[in-house]
Amino acid sequence: MAENRIRKIKVTRNRRKQKLTRAAGDVITGAGFAVAVMLLIPVGVLAFLIGMIRSVSGRMASWIRERGMDRRGRR
């Protein structure tokens, strides 16, 4: 009888561990997903801003060239 009891206790402990690890895994995956999203959004925004700035600066540069004032100062 004693052996049986010990076995039962071991099984319940293992089950608890499995539940904990599963919950932890879910939390980790959720956190990882959230972190990935949080990182992706600013990166996307930054990329978008850089693209905007580049296009605007390109327009400015072409506009300045049209006006006859190059960056190097020659007309």
Coordinates of C-alpha atoms in Angstrom, one line a residue:
M1 CA 0.0 0.0 0.0
A2 CA 2.8 2.4 0.9
E3 CA 4.4 2.0 -2.6
N4 CA 1.1 2.7 -4.3
R5 CA 0.7 5.9 -2.3
I6 CA 4.2 7.1 -3.2
R7 CA 3.5 6.4 -6.8
K8 CA 0.2 8.3 -6.7
I9 CA 2.0 11.3 -5.1
K10 CA 4.7 11.2 -7.7
V11 CA 2.1 11.1 -10.5
T12 CA 0.2 14.1 -9.1
R13 CA 3.5 16.0 -8.7
N14 CA 4.4 15.3 -12.3
R15 CA 1.0 16.4 -13.5
R16 CA 1.4 19.7 -11.5
K17 CA 4.8 20.2 -13.1
Q18 CA 3.4 19.6 -16.6
K19 CA 0.6 22.1 -16.0
L20 CA 3.1 24.6 -14.7
T21 CA 5.4 24.2 -17.6
R22 CA 2.5 24.4 -20.0
A23 CA 1.2 27.6 -18.4
A24 CA 4.8 29.0 -18.4
G25 CA 5.2 28.0 -22.1
D26 CA 1.9 29.7 -23.0
V27 CA 3.0 32.8 -21.1
I28 CA 6.4 32.8 -22.7
T29 CA 4.9 32.4 -26.2
G30 CA 2.4 35.1 -25.5
A31 CA 5.1 37.4 -24.1
G32 CA 7.3 36.6 -27.1
F33 CA 4.5 37.3 -29.5
A34 CA 3.7 40.6 -27.7
V35 CA 7.4 41.6 -27.7
A36 CA 7.7 40.7 -31.3
V37 CA 4.7 42.9 -32.1
M38 CA 5.9 45.7 -30.0
L39 CA 9.3 45.5 -31.7
L40 CA 7.8 45.2 -35.2
I41 CA 5.5 48.2 -34.8
P42 CA 8.2 50.8 -34.0
V43 CA 10.5 49.2 -36.6
G44 CA 7.8 49.5 -39.2
V45 CA 7.1 53.1 -38.2
L46 CA 10.8 53.9 -38.3
A47 CA 11.2 52.4 -41.7
F48 CA 8.1 54.3 -42.9
L49 CA 9.5 57.6 -41.4
I50 CA 13.0 57.0 -43.0
G51 CA 11.3 56.3 -46.3
M52 CA 9.3 59.5 -46.0
I53 CA 12.3 61.5 -45.0
R54 CA 14.4 60.1 -47.9
S55 CA 11.7 60.8 -50.5
V56 CA 11.2 64.3 -49.0
S57 CA 15.0 65.0 -48.9
G58 CA 15.3 63.6 -52.5
R59 CA 12.6 66.0 -53.6
M60 CA 14.3 68.9 -51.7
A61 CA 17.6 68.0 -53.3
S62 CA 16.1 67.9 -56.8
W63 CA 14.3 71.2 -56.1
I64 CA 17.5 72.8 -54.8
R65 CA 19.3 71.6 -57.9
E66 CA 16.6 73.1 -60.1
R67 CA 17.1 76.4 -58.4
G68 CA 20.7 76.2 -59.3
M69 CA 22.2 75.7 -55.9
D70 CA 23.9 72.4 -55.6
R71 CA 25.1 71.0 -52.3
R72 CA 28.7 71.5 -53.4
G73 CA 28.0 75.2 -54.0
R74 CA 28.5 75.2 -57.7
R75 CA 25.6 76.8 -59.8

